[in-house]
PDB file of C-alpha atoms in Angstrom:
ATOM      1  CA  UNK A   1      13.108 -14.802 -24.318  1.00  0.00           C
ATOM      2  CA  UNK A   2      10.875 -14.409 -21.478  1.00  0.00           C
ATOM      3  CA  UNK A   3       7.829 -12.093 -21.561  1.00  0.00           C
ATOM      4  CA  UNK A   4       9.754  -9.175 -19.457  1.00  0.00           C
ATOM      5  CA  UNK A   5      12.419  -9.068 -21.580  1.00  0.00           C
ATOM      6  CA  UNK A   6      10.232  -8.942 -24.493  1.00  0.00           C
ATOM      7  CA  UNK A   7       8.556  -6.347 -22.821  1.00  0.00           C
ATOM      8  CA  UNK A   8      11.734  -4.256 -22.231  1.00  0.00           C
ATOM      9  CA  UNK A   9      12.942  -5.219 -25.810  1.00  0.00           C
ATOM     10  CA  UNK A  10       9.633  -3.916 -27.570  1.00  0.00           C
ATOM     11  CA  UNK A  11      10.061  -0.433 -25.499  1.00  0.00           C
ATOM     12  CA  UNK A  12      12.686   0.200 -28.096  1.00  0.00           C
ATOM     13  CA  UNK A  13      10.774  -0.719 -31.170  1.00  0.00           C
ATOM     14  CA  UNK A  14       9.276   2.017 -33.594  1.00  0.00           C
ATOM     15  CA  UNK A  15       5.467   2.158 -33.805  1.00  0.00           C
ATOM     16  CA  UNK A  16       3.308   0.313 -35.671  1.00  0.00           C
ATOM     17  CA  UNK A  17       2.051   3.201 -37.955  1.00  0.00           C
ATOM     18  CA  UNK A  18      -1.223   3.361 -39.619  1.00  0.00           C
ATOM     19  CA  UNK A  19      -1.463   7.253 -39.578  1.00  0.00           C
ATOM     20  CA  UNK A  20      -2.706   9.333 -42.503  1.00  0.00           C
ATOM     21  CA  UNK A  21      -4.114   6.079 -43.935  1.00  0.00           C
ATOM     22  CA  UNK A  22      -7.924   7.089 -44.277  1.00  0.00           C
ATOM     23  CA  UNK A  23      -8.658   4.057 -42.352  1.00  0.00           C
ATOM     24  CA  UNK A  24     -12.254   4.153 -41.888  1.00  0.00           C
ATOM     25  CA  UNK A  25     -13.264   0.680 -39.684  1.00  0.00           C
ATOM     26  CA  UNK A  26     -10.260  -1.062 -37.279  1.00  0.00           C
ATOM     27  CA  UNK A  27     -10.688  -4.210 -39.268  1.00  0.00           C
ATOM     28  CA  UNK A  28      -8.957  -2.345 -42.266  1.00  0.00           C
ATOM     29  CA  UNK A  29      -5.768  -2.483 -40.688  1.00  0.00           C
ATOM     30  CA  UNK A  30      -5.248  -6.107 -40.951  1.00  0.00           C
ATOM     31  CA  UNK A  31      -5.072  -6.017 -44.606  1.00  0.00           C
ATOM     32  CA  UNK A  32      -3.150  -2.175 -44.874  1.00  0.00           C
ATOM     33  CA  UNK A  33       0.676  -2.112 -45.101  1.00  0.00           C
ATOM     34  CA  UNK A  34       1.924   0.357 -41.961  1.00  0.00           C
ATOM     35  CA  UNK A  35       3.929   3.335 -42.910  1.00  0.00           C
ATOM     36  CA  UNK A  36       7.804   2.872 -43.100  1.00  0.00           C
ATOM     37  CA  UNK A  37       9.925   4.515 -40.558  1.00  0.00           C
ATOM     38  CA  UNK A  38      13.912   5.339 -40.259  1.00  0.00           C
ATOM     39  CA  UNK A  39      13.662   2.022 -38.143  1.00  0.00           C
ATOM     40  CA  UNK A  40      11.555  -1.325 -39.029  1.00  0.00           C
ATOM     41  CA  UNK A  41       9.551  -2.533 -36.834  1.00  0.00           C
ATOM     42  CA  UNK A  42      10.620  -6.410 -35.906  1.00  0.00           C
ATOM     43  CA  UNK A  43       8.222  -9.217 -36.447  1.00  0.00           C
ATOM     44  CA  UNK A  44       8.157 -12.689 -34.423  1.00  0.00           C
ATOM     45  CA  UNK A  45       8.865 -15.519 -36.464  1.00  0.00           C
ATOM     46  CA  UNK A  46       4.875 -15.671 -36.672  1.00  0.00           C
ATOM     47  CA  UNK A  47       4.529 -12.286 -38.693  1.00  0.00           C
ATOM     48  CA  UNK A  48       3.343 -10.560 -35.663  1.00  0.00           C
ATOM     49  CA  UNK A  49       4.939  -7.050 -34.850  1.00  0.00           C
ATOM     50  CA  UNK A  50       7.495  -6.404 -31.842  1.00  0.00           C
ATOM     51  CA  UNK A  51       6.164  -2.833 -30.430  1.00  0.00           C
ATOM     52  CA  UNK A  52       4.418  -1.627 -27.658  1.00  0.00           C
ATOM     53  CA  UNK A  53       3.260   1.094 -30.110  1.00  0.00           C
ATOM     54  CA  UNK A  54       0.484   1.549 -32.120  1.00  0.00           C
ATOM     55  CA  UNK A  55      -0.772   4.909 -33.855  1.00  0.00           C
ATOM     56  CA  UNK A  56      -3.783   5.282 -35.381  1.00  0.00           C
ATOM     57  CA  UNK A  57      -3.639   9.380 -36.048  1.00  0.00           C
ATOM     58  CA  UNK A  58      -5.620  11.427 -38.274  1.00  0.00           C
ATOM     59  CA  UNK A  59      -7.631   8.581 -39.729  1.00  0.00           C
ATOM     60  CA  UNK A  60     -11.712   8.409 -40.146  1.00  0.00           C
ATOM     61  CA  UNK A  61     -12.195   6.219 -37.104  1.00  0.00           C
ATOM     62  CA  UNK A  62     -15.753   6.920 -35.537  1.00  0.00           C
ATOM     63  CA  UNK A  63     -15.705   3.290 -33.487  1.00  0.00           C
ATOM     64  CA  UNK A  64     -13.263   0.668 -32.219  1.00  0.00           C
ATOM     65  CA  UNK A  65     -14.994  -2.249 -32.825  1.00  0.00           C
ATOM     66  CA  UNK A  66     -13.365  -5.271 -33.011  1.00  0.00           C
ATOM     67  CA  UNK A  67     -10.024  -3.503 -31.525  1.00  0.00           C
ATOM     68  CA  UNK A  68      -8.813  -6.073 -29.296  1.00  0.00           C
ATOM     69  CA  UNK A  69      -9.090  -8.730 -32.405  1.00  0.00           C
ATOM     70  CA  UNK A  70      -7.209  -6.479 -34.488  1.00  0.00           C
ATOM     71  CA  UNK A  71      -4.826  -5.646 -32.389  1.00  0.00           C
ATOM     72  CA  UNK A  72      -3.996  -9.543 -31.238  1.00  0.00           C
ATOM     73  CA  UNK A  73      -3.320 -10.327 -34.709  1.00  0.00           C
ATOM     74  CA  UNK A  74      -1.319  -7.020 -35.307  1.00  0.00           C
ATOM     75  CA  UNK A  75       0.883  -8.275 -32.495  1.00  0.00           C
ATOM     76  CA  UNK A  76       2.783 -10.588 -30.701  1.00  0.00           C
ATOM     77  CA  UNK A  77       1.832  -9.209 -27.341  1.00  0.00           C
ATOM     78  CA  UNK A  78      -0.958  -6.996 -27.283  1.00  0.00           C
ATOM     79  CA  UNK A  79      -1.186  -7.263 -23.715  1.00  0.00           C
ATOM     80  CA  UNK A  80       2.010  -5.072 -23.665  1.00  0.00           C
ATOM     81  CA  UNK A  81       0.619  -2.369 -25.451  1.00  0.00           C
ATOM     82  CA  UNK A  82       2.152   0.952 -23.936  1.00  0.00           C
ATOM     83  CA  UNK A  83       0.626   3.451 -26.423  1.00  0.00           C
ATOM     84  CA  UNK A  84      -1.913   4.171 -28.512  1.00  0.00           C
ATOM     85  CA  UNK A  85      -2.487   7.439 -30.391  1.00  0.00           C
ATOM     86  CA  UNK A  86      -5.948   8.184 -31.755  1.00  0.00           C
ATOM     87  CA  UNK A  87      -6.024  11.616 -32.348  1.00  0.00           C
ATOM     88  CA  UNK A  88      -7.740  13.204 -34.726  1.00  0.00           C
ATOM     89  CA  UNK A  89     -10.082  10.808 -35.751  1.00  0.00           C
ATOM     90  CA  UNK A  90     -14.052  11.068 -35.449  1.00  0.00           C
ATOM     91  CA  UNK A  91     -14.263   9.468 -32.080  1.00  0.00           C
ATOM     92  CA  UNK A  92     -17.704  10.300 -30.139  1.00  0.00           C
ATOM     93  CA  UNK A  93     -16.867   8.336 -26.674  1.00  0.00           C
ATOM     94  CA  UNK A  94     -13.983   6.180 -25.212  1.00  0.00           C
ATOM     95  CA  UNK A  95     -14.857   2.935 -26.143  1.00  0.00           C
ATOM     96  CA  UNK A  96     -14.153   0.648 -23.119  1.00  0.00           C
ATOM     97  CA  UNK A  97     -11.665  -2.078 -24.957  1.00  0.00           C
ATOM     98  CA  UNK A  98      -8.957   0.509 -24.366  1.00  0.00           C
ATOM     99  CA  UNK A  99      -9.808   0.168 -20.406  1.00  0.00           C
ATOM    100  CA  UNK A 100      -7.950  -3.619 -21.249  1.00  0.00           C
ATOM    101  CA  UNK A 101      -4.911  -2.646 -22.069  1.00  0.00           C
ATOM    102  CA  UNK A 102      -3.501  -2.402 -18.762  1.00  0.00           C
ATOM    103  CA  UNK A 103      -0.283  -1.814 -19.339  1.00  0.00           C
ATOM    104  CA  UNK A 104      -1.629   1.269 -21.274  1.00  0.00           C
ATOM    105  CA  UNK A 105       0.714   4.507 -20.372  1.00  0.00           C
ATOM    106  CA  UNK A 106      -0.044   6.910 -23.137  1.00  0.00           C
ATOM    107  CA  UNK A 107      -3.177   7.449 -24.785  1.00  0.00           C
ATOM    108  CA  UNK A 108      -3.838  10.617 -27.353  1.00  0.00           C
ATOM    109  CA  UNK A 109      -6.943  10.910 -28.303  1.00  0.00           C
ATOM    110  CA  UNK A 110      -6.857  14.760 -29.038  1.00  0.00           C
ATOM    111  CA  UNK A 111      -8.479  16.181 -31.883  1.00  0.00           C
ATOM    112  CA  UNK A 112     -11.992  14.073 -31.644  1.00  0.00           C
ATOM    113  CA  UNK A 113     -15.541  14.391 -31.231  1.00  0.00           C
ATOM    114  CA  UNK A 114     -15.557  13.552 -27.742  1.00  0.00           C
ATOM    115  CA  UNK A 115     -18.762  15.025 -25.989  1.00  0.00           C
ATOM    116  CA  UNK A 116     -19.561  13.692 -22.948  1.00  0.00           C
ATOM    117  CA  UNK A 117     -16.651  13.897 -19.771  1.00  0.00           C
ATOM    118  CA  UNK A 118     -17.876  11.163 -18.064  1.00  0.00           C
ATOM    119  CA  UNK A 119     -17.096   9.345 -20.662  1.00  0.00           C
ATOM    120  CA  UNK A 120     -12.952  10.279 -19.571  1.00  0.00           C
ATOM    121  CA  UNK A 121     -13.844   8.261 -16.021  1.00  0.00           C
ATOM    122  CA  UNK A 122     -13.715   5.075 -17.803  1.00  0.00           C
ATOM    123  CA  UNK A 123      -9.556   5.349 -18.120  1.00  0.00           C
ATOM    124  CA  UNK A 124      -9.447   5.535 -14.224  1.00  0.00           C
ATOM    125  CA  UNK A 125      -8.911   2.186 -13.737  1.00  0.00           C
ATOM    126  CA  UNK A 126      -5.797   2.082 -15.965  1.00  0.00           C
ATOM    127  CA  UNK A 127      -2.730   1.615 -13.450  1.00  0.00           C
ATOM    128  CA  UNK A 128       0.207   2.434 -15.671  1.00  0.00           C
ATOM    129  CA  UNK A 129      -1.317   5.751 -17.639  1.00  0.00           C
ATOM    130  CA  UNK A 130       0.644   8.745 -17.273  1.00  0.00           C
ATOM    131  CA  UNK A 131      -0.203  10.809 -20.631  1.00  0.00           C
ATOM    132  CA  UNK A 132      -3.924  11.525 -21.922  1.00  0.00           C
ATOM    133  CA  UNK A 133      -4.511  13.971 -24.044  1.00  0.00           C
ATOM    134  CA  UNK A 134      -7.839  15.454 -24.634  1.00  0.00           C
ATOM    135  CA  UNK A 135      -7.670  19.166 -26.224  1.00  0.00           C
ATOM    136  CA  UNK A 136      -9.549  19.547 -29.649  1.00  0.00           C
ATOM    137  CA  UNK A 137     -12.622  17.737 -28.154  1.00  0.00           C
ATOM    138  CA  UNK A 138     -16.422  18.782 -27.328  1.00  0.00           C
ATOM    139  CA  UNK A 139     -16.051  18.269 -24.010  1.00  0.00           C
ATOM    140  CA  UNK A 140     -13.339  21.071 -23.597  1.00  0.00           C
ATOM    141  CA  UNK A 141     -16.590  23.377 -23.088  1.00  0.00           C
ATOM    142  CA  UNK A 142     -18.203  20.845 -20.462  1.00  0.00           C
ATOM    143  CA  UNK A 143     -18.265  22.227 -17.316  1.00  0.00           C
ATOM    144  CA  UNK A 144     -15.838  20.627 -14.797  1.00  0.00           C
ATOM    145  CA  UNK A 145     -13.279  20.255 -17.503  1.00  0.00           C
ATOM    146  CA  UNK A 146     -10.898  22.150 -16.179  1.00  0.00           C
ATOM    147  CA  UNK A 147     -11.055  20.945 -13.137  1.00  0.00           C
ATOM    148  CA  UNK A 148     -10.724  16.995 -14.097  1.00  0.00           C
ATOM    149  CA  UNK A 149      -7.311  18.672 -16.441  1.00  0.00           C
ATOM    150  CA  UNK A 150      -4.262  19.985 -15.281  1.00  0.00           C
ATOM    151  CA  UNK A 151      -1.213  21.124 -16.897  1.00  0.00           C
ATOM    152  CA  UNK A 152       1.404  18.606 -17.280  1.00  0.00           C
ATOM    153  CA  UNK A 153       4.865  18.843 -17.663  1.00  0.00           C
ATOM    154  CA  UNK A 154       5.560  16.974 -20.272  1.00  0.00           C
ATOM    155  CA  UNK A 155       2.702  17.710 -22.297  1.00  0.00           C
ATOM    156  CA  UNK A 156       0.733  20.850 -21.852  1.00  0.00           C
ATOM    157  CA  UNK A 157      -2.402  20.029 -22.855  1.00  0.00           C
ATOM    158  CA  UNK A 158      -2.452  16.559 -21.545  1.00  0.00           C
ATOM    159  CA  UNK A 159      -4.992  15.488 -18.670  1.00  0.00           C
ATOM    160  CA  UNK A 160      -3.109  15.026 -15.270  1.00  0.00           C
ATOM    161  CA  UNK A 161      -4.209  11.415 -14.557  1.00  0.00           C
ATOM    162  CA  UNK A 162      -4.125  11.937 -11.079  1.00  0.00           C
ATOM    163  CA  UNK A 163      -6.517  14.511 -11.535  1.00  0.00           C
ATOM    164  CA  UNK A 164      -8.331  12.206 -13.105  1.00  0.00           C
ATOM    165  CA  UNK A 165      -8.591   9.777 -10.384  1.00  0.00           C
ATOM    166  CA  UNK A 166      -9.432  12.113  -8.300  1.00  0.00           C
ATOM    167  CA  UNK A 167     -12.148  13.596 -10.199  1.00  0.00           C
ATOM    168  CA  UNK A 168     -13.620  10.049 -11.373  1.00  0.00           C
ATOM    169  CA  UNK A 169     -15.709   9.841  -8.484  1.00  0.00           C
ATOM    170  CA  UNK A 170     -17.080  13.487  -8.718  1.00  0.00           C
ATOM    171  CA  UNK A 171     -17.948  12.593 -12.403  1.00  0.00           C
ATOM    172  CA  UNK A 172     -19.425   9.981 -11.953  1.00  0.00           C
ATOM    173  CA  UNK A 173     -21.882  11.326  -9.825  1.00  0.00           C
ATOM    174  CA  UNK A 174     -22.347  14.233 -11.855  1.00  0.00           C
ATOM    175  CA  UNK A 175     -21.014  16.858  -9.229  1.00  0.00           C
ATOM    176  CA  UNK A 176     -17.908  17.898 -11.121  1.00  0.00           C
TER     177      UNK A 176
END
């Protein structure tokens, strides 16, 4: 099978579910059993799982260290990784592993301690991401907030990542 095809295979696969686990550090996942689904995930014939998903929700996570790690032994192809929920975790700043996942396309990290909205500039640079969503956080009372977020159609409390790309620069600089 050829890495497109796994790609567009592992579209269709369930998540890798670690939400509502009281998962603490990243490295605790490695040894924690994901949550069963309607659907199994699939597993290469080394043990690795088949998604492009992998949700982390409503968990104690205040870091990602070590992510990348985890995640390559989580899965056969991490650099396929399409989504990754976070939300309501204790997550003070966007840790710049998740800027690696390139192929990145949804990213929820809702529901955090997320202070600073510079720190949403460092997800510019992700080609592929269409859904970010950012409500529930500290820097919902930032100024320029609004302006960097948009109402999406799909999700209405989601960042417009255009926006975003727009408004990197402006951030960066502190004039938003």
């Amino acid at each position: 099978m050829s890495k497109r095809d796994c790609l567009n295979t592992s579209v269709q696969e369930p998540p890798l579910d670690y939400s509502f686990k009281s998962i603490h550090v990243i490295q605790d996942l490695v040894s924690e059993e994901p949550r069963t689904g309607l659907r199994p995930v699939k597993h290469s014939k080394s043990g690795k799982s088949l998604t492009q998903s992998l949700w982390l929700n409503n968990n104690v996570l205040n870091d990602l260290k070590d992510f990348s790690q985890v995640v390559s032994q989580l899965l056969q192809h991490p650099e396929n990784l399409a989504w990754i929920d976070l939300s309501f975790n204790d997550l003070t700043s966007i840790d710049p592993v998740l800027t690696t996942f390139f192929n990145l396309s949804v990213l929820y990290l809702h529901g955090n301690s997320i202070i600073r909205l510079g720190e949403v500039n460092k997800l510019s640079v992700l080609p592929r991401l269409r859904s970010l969503t950012l409500h529930g956080n500290p820097i919902e009372e930032e100024k320029g907030y609004s302006m960097c977020c948009a109402t999406c159609p799909a999700s209405p409390h989601s960042t417009s990542v255009e926006s975003l790309r727009q408004t990197a620069p402006q951030l960066r600089s502190g004039n938003a």
